[in-house]
CSV table of C-alpha atoms and ligand atoms in Angstrom, one decimal:
chain,number,residue,atom,x,y,z
F,1,MET,CA,-39.3,17.8,35.7
F,2,THR,CA,-37.0,15.6,37.6
F,3,ASP,CA,-37.5,11.9,37.9
F,4,VAL,CA,-38.6,11.9,41.6
F,5,LYS,CA,-41.2,14.6,40.9
F,6,GLN,CA,-42.6,12.6,38.0
F,7,LYS,CA,-42.5,9.4,40.1
F,8,ALA,CA,-44.4,11.1,42.9
F,9,ILE,CA,-47.1,12.3,40.5
F,10,GLU,CA,-47.5,8.9,38.9
F,11,ALA,CA,-47.7,7.1,42.2
F,12,PHE,CA,-50.3,9.6,43.4
F,13,GLU,CA,-52.5,8.9,40.5
F,14,LYS,CA,-52.2,5.2,40.9
F,15,GLN,CA,-52.8,5.2,44.7
F,16,PHE,CA,-55.5,7.8,45.0
F,17,GLY,CA,-57.2,7.5,41.5
F,18,ALA,CA,-57.0,11.3,40.9
F,19,LYS,CA,-54.6,13.9,39.7
F,20,PRO,CA,-52.6,15.7,42.4
F,21,GLU,CA,-53.1,19.4,42.9
F,22,MET,CA,-49.7,20.4,44.2
F,23,LEU,CA,-46.1,19.4,44.3
F,24,SER,CA,-43.6,20.0,47.0
F,25,TYR,CA,-39.9,19.3,46.8
F,26,ALA,CA,-36.8,19.7,49.0
F,27,PRO,CA,-33.2,18.6,48.4
F,28,GLY,CA,-30.8,16.7,50.5
F,29,ARG,CA,-27.4,18.4,51.3
F,30,VAL,CA,-23.8,17.8,51.5
F,31,ASN,CA,-21.7,19.7,54.1
F,32,LEU,CA,-18.5,21.0,52.7
F,33,ILE,CA,-17.1,21.9,56.1
F,34,GLY,CA,-18.2,22.6,59.7
F,35,GLU,CA,-19.2,19.3,61.3
F,36,HIS,CA,-21.0,19.1,64.7
F,37,THR,CA,-20.6,22.8,65.0
F,38,ASP,CA,-24.2,23.7,64.4
F,39,TYR,CA,-25.6,22.6,67.8
F,40,ASN,CA,-22.7,24.5,69.3
F,41,ASP,CA,-24.1,27.7,67.9
F,42,GLY,CA,-21.2,27.8,65.4
F,43,PHE,CA,-20.6,28.0,61.6
F,44,VAL,CA,-21.2,25.5,58.8
F,45,MET,CA,-20.9,25.6,55.0
F,46,PRO,CA,-23.2,23.1,53.3
F,47,CYS,CA,-24.8,23.1,49.8
F,48,ALA,CA,-28.0,21.5,48.6
F,49,ILE,CA,-27.6,18.6,46.2
F,50,LYS,CA,-29.3,17.4,43.1
F,51,PHE,CA,-31.2,14.6,45.0
F,52,GLY,CA,-34.3,15.3,47.1
F,53,THR,CA,-37.7,14.3,48.2
F,54,ALA,CA,-40.8,15.1,46.1
F,55,MET,CA,-44.4,15.0,47.3
F,56,ALA,CA,-47.5,15.1,45.1
F,57,ALA,CA,-50.6,16.0,47.1
F,58,ARG,CA,-54.3,16.8,47.1
F,59,LYS,CA,-56.6,17.9,49.9
F,60,ASN,CA,-59.0,15.0,50.7
F,61,GLY,CA,-61.7,16.9,52.7
F,62,THR,CA,-61.3,14.6,55.7
F,63,ASP,CA,-59.4,15.1,59.0
F,64,LYS,CA,-56.8,12.6,58.1
F,65,ILE,CA,-53.4,12.8,56.3
F,66,ARG,CA,-52.8,9.7,54.2
F,67,VAL,CA,-49.3,9.1,52.9
F,68,LEU,CA,-47.7,6.7,50.4
F,69,ALA,CA,-43.9,6.2,50.5
F,70,VAL,CA,-43.0,5.0,47.1
F,71,ASP,CA,-39.4,4.4,48.0
F,72,VAL,CA,-40.1,2.6,51.3
F,73,ASN,CA,-41.5,-0.4,49.4
F,74,GLY,CA,-44.8,1.4,48.8
F,75,ASP,CA,-45.5,1.6,52.5
F,76,PHE,CA,-48.6,3.5,53.6
F,77,ASP,CA,-49.6,5.4,56.7
F,78,GLU,CA,-52.5,7.5,57.9
F,79,PHE,CA,-52.6,9.9,60.9
F,80,PRO,CA,-54.8,12.7,62.2
F,81,ALA,CA,-54.4,16.3,60.8
F,82,SER,CA,-53.9,17.6,64.3
F,83,ALA,CA,-51.6,18.0,67.3
F,84,ASP,CA,-53.2,15.0,68.8
F,85,MET,CA,-50.5,12.6,67.5
F,86,VAL,CA,-48.6,9.6,68.7
F,87,LYS,CA,-45.5,8.1,67.1
F,88,HIS,CA,-46.0,5.1,64.9
F,89,GLU,CA,-44.3,2.1,66.5
F,90,SER,CA,-42.4,0.9,63.5
F,91,LYS,CA,-42.7,3.4,60.6
F,92,THR,CA,-39.7,5.7,61.2
F,93,TRP,CA,-40.2,7.5,57.8
F,94,SER,CA,-43.8,8.4,58.8
F,95,ASN,CA,-42.8,9.6,62.2
F,96,TYR,CA,-40.9,12.5,60.6
F,97,LEU,CA,-44.2,13.5,59.0
F,98,ARG,CA,-46.2,12.9,62.2
F,99,GLY,CA,-43.7,15.1,64.0
F,100,VAL,CA,-43.9,17.9,61.5
F,101,THR,CA,-47.7,17.8,61.6
F,102,LYS,CA,-47.9,17.8,65.4
F,103,LEU,CA,-45.4,20.7,65.6
F,104,ILE,CA,-47.1,22.9,63.0
F,105,CYS,CA,-50.5,22.3,64.8
F,106,GLU,CA,-48.9,23.2,68.1
F,107,ARG,CA,-48.0,26.6,66.7
F,108,GLY,CA,-51.7,27.2,66.5
F,109,CYS,CA,-51.9,26.5,62.8
F,110,LYS,CA,-54.8,24.6,61.3
F,111,VAL,CA,-54.2,21.9,58.8
F,112,GLY,CA,-56.7,19.6,57.1
F,113,GLY,CA,-56.9,16.2,55.4
F,114,LEU,CA,-54.4,15.6,52.7
F,115,ASP,CA,-53.5,12.7,50.4
F,116,VAL,CA,-49.7,12.5,49.6
F,117,ALA,CA,-47.4,10.4,47.5
F,118,ILE,CA,-43.7,10.7,48.3
F,119,ALA,CA,-40.7,9.7,46.1
F,120,GLY,CA,-37.1,10.4,47.0
F,121,ASP,CA,-33.7,9.8,45.6
F,122,VAL,CA,-31.5,10.9,48.5
F,123,PRO,CA,-29.6,7.7,49.4
F,124,LEU,CA,-30.7,6.7,52.9
F,125,GLY,CA,-28.1,6.5,55.7
F,126,ALA,CA,-25.5,8.2,53.5
F,127,GLY,CA,-25.1,11.4,55.6
F,128,LEU,CA,-26.9,13.4,52.9
F,129,SER,CA,-29.9,14.4,54.9
F,130,SER,CA,-32.7,12.4,53.4
F,131,SER,CA,-34.7,13.0,56.6
F,132,ALA,CA,-34.2,16.8,56.5
F,133,SER,CA,-35.5,16.8,52.9
F,134,LEU,CA,-38.5,14.8,54.0
F,135,GLU,CA,-39.3,17.2,56.9
F,136,VAL,CA,-38.8,20.3,54.9
F,137,ALA,CA,-40.8,19.1,51.8
F,138,PHE,CA,-43.6,18.1,54.1
F,139,GLY,CA,-43.6,21.2,56.3
F,140,ASN,CA,-43.6,23.4,53.2
F,141,LEU,CA,-46.4,21.3,51.7
F,142,LEU,CA,-48.6,21.8,54.7
F,143,SER,CA,-47.8,25.5,54.9
F,144,ASN,CA,-48.7,26.1,51.3
F,145,ALA,CA,-51.7,23.7,51.1
F,146,PHE,CA,-53.4,25.3,54.0
F,147,GLY,CA,-52.3,28.9,53.5
F,148,LEU,CA,-50.1,29.1,56.7
F,149,ASN,CA,-47.4,31.3,55.2
F,150,ILE,CA,-44.7,29.8,57.3
F,151,GLU,CA,-41.3,31.1,56.3
F,152,LEU,CA,-38.8,28.7,55.0
F,153,GLN,CA,-36.4,29.2,58.0
F,154,ASP,CA,-39.3,28.4,60.3
F,155,ILE,CA,-40.1,25.3,58.3
F,156,ALA,CA,-36.5,24.3,58.9
F,157,LEU,CA,-36.9,24.9,62.7
F,158,ILE,CA,-40.0,22.7,62.6
F,159,GLY,CA,-38.1,20.0,60.9
F,160,GLN,CA,-35.3,20.2,63.5
F,161,ALA,CA,-37.9,19.9,66.2
F,162,ALA,CA,-39.4,16.9,64.5
F,163,GLU,CA,-36.0,15.2,64.7
F,164,ALA,CA,-36.0,15.8,68.4
F,165,TYR,CA,-39.5,14.4,68.6
F,166,ILE,CA,-38.2,11.2,67.1
F,167,GLY,CA,-35.0,11.1,69.3
F,168,CYS,CA,-32.2,12.9,67.5
F,169,LYS,CA,-31.2,16.2,69.1
F,170,CYS,CA,-29.7,17.5,65.9
F,171,GLY,CA,-28.7,21.0,65.0
F,172,ILE,CA,-30.2,23.4,62.4
F,173,MET,CA,-27.8,22.9,59.4
F,174,ASP,CA,-29.5,20.2,57.4
F,175,GLN,CA,-33.0,21.6,57.4
F,176,THR,CA,-31.9,25.2,56.8
F,177,ILE,CA,-29.8,24.3,53.7
F,178,SER,CA,-32.6,22.1,52.4
F,179,ALA,CA,-35.1,24.9,52.8
F,180,CYS,CA,-33.0,27.9,51.8
F,181,GLY,CA,-30.2,26.6,49.5
F,182,LYS,CA,-29.3,28.6,46.3
F,183,LYS,CA,-28.2,27.1,43.0
F,184,GLY,CA,-24.5,27.4,42.4
F,185,CYS,CA,-23.8,28.4,46.0
F,186,ALA,CA,-22.7,27.0,49.3
F,187,MET,CA,-24.2,28.7,52.3
F,188,ARG,CA,-22.2,30.1,55.2
F,189,LEU,CA,-24.7,29.7,58.0
F,190,ASP,CA,-24.3,31.2,61.4
F,191,CYS,CA,-26.2,28.7,63.5
F,192,ARG,CA,-26.8,31.1,66.3
F,193,SER,CA,-28.2,34.1,64.5
F,194,LEU,CA,-29.3,32.0,61.5
F,195,GLU,CA,-27.6,34.7,59.3
F,196,LYS,CA,-26.9,33.3,55.8
F,197,LEU,CA,-24.2,34.2,53.3
F,198,GLN,CA,-24.4,32.6,49.9
F,199,VAL,CA,-20.9,31.7,48.7
F,200,LYS,CA,-20.5,30.9,45.0
F,201,VAL,CA,-18.9,27.5,44.2
F,202,PRO,CA,-15.7,28.7,42.5
F,203,GLU,CA,-15.6,28.4,38.7
F,204,GLY,CA,-13.9,25.3,37.5
F,205,LEU,CA,-14.5,23.2,40.6
F,206,GLU,CA,-17.0,20.5,41.2
F,207,VAL,CA,-18.5,18.9,44.2
F,208,LEU,CA,-18.0,15.1,44.3
F,209,ILE,CA,-19.7,12.9,46.9
F,210,VAL,CA,-18.6,9.3,47.5
F,211,ASN,CA,-21.1,7.2,49.5
F,212,SER,CA,-19.1,4.6,51.5
F,213,ASN,CA,-22.3,2.5,51.6
F,214,VAL,CA,-21.7,1.9,55.3
F,215,LYS,CA,-25.0,3.2,56.6
F,216,HIS,CA,-25.1,5.4,59.5
F,217,ALA,CA,-28.1,5.8,61.9
F,218,LEU,CA,-28.2,9.0,63.8
F,219,VAL,CA,-31.4,8.5,65.8
F,220,GLY,CA,-30.1,8.8,69.4
F,221,GLY,CA,-26.9,7.1,70.5
F,222,GLU,CA,-23.5,8.4,69.7
F,223,TYR,CA,-24.8,11.7,68.2
F,224,ASN,CA,-26.6,12.8,71.3
F,225,GLU,CA,-23.6,11.7,73.4
F,226,ARG,CA,-21.3,14.0,71.4
F,227,ARG,CA,-23.7,16.8,72.0
F,228,GLU,CA,-23.8,16.2,75.7
F,229,GLN,CA,-19.9,16.2,75.8
F,230,CYS,CA,-19.9,19.6,74.0
F,231,GLU,CA,-22.4,21.0,76.4
F,232,LYS,CA,-20.4,19.8,79.4
F,233,ALA,CA,-17.2,21.4,78.0
F,234,ALA,CA,-19.1,24.7,77.4
F,235,GLN,CA,-20.3,24.6,81.0
F,236,VAL,CA,-16.8,24.1,82.4
F,237,LEU,CA,-15.5,27.0,80.3
F,238,GLY,CA,-18.4,29.1,81.5
F,239,VAL,CA,-19.7,30.0,78.0
F,240,LYS,CA,-23.2,29.7,76.6
F,241,ALA,CA,-21.9,27.4,73.8
F,242,LEU,CA,-18.5,26.3,72.4
F,243,ARG,CA,-19.0,29.0,69.7
F,244,ASP,CA,-18.0,31.5,72.4
F,245,ALA,CA,-14.8,29.7,73.4
F,246,THR,CA,-11.3,30.0,72.0
F,247,MET,CA,-8.3,27.5,72.2
F,248,GLU,CA,-6.7,29.8,74.8
F,249,MET,CA,-9.8,29.5,77.0
F,250,LEU,CA,-9.9,25.7,76.5
F,251,ASP,CA,-6.2,25.3,77.3
F,252,ALA,CA,-6.5,27.4,80.4
F,253,ARG,CA,-9.0,24.9,81.8
F,254,LYS,CA,-7.5,21.8,80.5
F,255,SER,CA,-6.8,20.3,83.9
F,256,GLU,CA,-10.5,20.5,84.8
F,257,LEU,CA,-11.6,18.5,81.7
F,258,ASP,CA,-11.1,14.8,81.1
F,259,ASP,CA,-9.2,14.0,77.9
F,260,VAL,CA,-12.3,13.0,75.8
F,261,THR,CA,-14.2,16.2,76.7
F,262,TYR,CA,-11.1,18.3,76.0
F,263,ARG,CA,-10.7,16.7,72.5
F,264,ARG,CA,-14.4,17.1,71.7
F,265,ALA,CA,-14.2,20.8,72.5
F,266,ARG,CA,-11.0,21.2,70.5
F,267,HIS,CA,-12.7,19.8,67.4
F,268,VAL,CA,-15.5,22.2,67.7
F,269,ILE,CA,-13.4,25.3,68.4
F,270,THR,CA,-10.9,24.6,65.7
F,271,GLU,CA,-13.6,23.5,63.2
F,272,ASP,CA,-15.4,26.9,63.6
F,273,ASP,CA,-12.2,28.7,62.6
F,274,ARG,CA,-11.8,26.3,59.6
F,275,VAL,CA,-15.3,27.1,58.3
F,276,LEU,CA,-14.6,30.9,58.3
F,277,ALA,CA,-11.2,30.3,56.6
F,278,ALA,CA,-12.8,28.0,54.1
F,279,VAL,CA,-15.4,30.6,53.2
F,280,LYS,CA,-12.6,33.0,52.3
F,281,ALA,CA,-10.8,30.2,50.3
F,282,PHE,CA,-14.0,29.6,48.5
F,283,GLU,CA,-14.5,33.2,47.7
F,284,SER,CA,-11.0,33.6,46.3
F,285,GLY,CA,-11.0,30.2,44.6
F,286,ASP,CA,-8.0,29.1,46.6
F,287,LEU,CA,-8.2,25.3,46.2
F,288,SER,CA,-4.9,24.7,48.0
F,289,LYS,CA,-6.1,26.5,51.2
F,290,LEU,CA,-9.4,24.7,50.9
F,291,ALA,CA,-7.7,21.3,50.7
F,292,GLU,CA,-5.6,22.1,53.8
F,293,LEU,CA,-8.7,23.0,55.7
F,294,MET,CA,-10.9,20.1,54.6
F,295,TYR,CA,-8.2,17.6,55.4
F,296,ALA,CA,-7.6,19.2,58.8
F,297,SER,CA,-11.3,18.9,59.4
F,298,HIS,CA,-11.2,15.3,58.5
F,299,CYS,CA,-8.3,14.5,60.9
F,300,SER,CA,-10.0,16.4,63.7
F,301,MET,CA,-13.2,14.3,63.2
F,302,ARG,CA,-11.1,11.2,63.1
F,303,ASP,CA,-8.8,11.9,66.1
F,304,ASP,CA,-10.6,14.4,68.4
F,305,PHE,CA,-14.3,14.0,67.7
F,306,GLU,CA,-14.0,10.2,66.9
F,307,ILE,CA,-16.9,10.0,64.4
F,308,THR,CA,-15.1,8.4,61.4
F,309,ILE,CA,-14.8,4.7,60.8
F,310,PRO,CA,-12.0,2.8,59.1
F,311,GLU,CA,-13.8,2.4,55.8
F,312,ILE,CA,-14.3,6.2,55.6
F,313,ASP,CA,-10.8,7.0,56.6
F,314,GLY,CA,-9.5,4.6,54.0
F,315,LEU,CA,-11.7,6.1,51.3
F,316,VAL,CA,-10.4,9.6,52.1
F,317,GLU,CA,-6.8,8.4,51.8
F,318,ILE,CA,-7.6,6.6,48.4
F,319,MET,CA,-9.1,9.8,47.1
F,320,ARG,CA,-6.3,12.0,48.4
F,321,LYS,CA,-3.7,9.9,46.7
F,322,ALA,CA,-5.6,9.9,43.4
F,323,ILE,CA,-6.1,13.7,43.4
F,324,GLY,CA,-2.5,14.4,44.4
F,325,GLU,CA,-1.9,18.1,45.0
F,326,ASN,CA,-4.7,20.2,46.4
F,327,ALA,CA,-6.9,17.3,47.6
F,328,ALA,CA,-9.9,18.9,49.3
F,329,VAL,CA,-11.4,15.8,50.8
F,330,ARG,CA,-13.2,15.0,54.1
F,331,MET,CA,-15.9,12.9,55.6
F,332,THR,CA,-19.3,14.8,55.5
F,333,GLY,CA,-22.3,14.6,57.8
F,334,GLY,CA,-22.9,13.2,61.3
F,335,GLY,CA,-20.5,10.4,61.0
F,336,PHE,CA,-20.2,6.6,61.8
F,337,GLY,CA,-20.5,5.8,58.1
F,338,GLY,CA,-22.0,7.8,55.4
F,339,SER,CA,-20.2,9.8,52.7
F,340,VAL,CA,-17.0,11.6,51.8
F,341,VAL,CA,-17.1,14.9,50.0
F,342,ALA,CA,-14.4,16.4,47.7
F,343,VAL,CA,-14.1,19.7,45.9
F,344,VAL,CA,-12.2,18.8,42.7
F,345,GLU,CA,-11.2,20.0,39.3
F,346,PRO,CA,-13.4,18.1,36.8
F,347,ALA,CA,-10.3,16.8,35.0
F,348,LYS,CA,-9.3,14.8,38.0
F,349,ILE,CA,-12.7,13.0,38.4
F,350,GLU,CA,-12.0,10.0,36.2
F,351,LYS,CA,-8.8,9.3,38.0
F,352,VAL,CA,-10.5,9.5,41.4
F,353,LYS,CA,-13.3,7.1,40.2
F,354,ALA,CA,-10.8,4.6,38.9
F,355,ALA,CA,-8.8,4.6,42.2
F,356,ILE,CA,-12.0,4.1,44.2
F,357,ASP,CA,-13.1,1.2,41.9
F,358,ALA,CA,-9.7,-0.4,42.2
F,359,GLU,CA,-9.1,0.0,45.9
F,360,TYR,CA,-12.1,0.7,48.0
F,361,GLU,CA,-13.6,-2.8,47.9
F,362,LYS,CA,-10.3,-4.3,49.1
F,363,ILE,CA,-10.4,-2.3,52.3
F,364,SER,CA,-14.2,-2.4,53.0
F,365,GLY,CA,-15.7,-5.4,51.3
F,366,ARG,CA,-18.1,-3.3,49.4
F,367,LYS,CA,-18.4,-0.9,46.5
F,368,ALA,CA,-18.7,2.9,46.9
F,369,THR,CA,-21.2,5.0,45.0
F,370,ILE,CA,-19.8,8.1,43.3
F,371,ILE,CA,-22.1,11.1,42.8
F,372,GLU,CA,-21.2,14.2,40.9
F,373,THR,CA,-23.4,16.9,42.0
F,374,TYR,CA,-23.9,20.7,41.6
F,375,ALA,CA,-25.1,23.1,44.3
F,376,ALA,CA,-28.8,23.0,44.0
F,377,ASP,CA,-31.7,25.3,44.9
F,378,GLY,CA,-33.6,24.7,48.2
F,379,ALA,CA,-37.2,23.8,48.7
F,380,SER,CA,-39.9,24.6,46.2
F,381,PHE,CA,-43.7,24.3,46.0
F,382,THR,CA,-45.8,24.3,42.8
F,383,VAL,CA,-49.5,24.3,42.2
F,384,LEU,CA,-50.1,21.7,39.4
I,401,GLA,C1,-26.3,15.6,61.3
I,401,GLA,C2,-27.2,16.6,62.1
I,401,GLA,C3,-26.7,18.1,61.8
I,401,GLA,C4,-25.3,18.2,62.1
I,401,GLA,C5,-24.5,17.1,61.5
I,401,GLA,C6,-23.0,17.1,61.9
I,401,GLA,O1,-26.4,15.8,60.0
I,401,GLA,O2,-28.5,16.5,61.6
I,401,GLA,O3,-27.5,18.9,62.6
I,401,GLA,O4,-25.0,18.3,63.5
I,401,GLA,O5,-25.0,15.8,61.7
I,401,GLA,O6,-22.4,18.3,61.4
């Protein structure tokens, strides 16, 4: 059993004075390529990571859900097990749970009282989807605890709606990979049809995540603004979503778009193509092609979508230099801080670590955290 699962069980016993009856778990994710394409009905290629959120729980026979968040300084919250819900004014972590509960109840499902202890090891604000793992683990917990039989993809959709309830109009990538990830595989997800293709991580390559430790916050703000710019571009091009547009179509209408909107659309349109090409490169183990695509993705996020920050750009360059040939490196996640992802040969990892240790603090005034991960399984539920 992983540390977080054990931690959730122990915290449950301490808080509620009884043994938990069930355990729910969902991982965070790292996106290998396909950034800000999901809400444009496009393609993404994430994998689940070895960190996640664990929930130990037991029905309490009341009409209240009581939750302990071990890793939010042992914070506690209590809310009704019904759709009759309001947001907590300060506990953001709990609002994800309140949102999930409300949305499940609004589907006509009946849930009851539950005691829950939560422990998680997805670094917060690192672009690794700690919130999606929280939503998915909780949605799957309610579904199993109360016999609702909600499919994992639907749990993911509920999680996405919970984000909107809180204020971030995100896409469906994070929750889907957290719910439906497969060990050893990245997922090519078509964010329109929700069709999934599991793509094996090539033999002899490892996924490396480097957290810049510049925290990002996606609730509202820049993220929703990017989404609006994409929707505006799609409207001008006369398509349902940018997924349906090509560079030829965009260039034909260039004069009708301001420069910013044009560049936002160019990122999304070219990024979709890069995802599909990256899937092929993954399938054939072509690291050189993957490197070209991942770095092109980074440059497009930096120059066209404008979601990187100097610390992240600097980190990417430090890593590229250390890896040398075939450097498959890019920022991952929503942007404005967070993490960098690399697909590397294990033999190169020590050199990359040494370069980051020697150079990152000089450009950013802080240390980075290096995480070697494997592609992990998605959500799970166990009766204890
Ligand atoms: C966040 C959102 C996702 C996706 C990424 C950017 O993680 O939650 O839906 O849009 O940003 O690719």
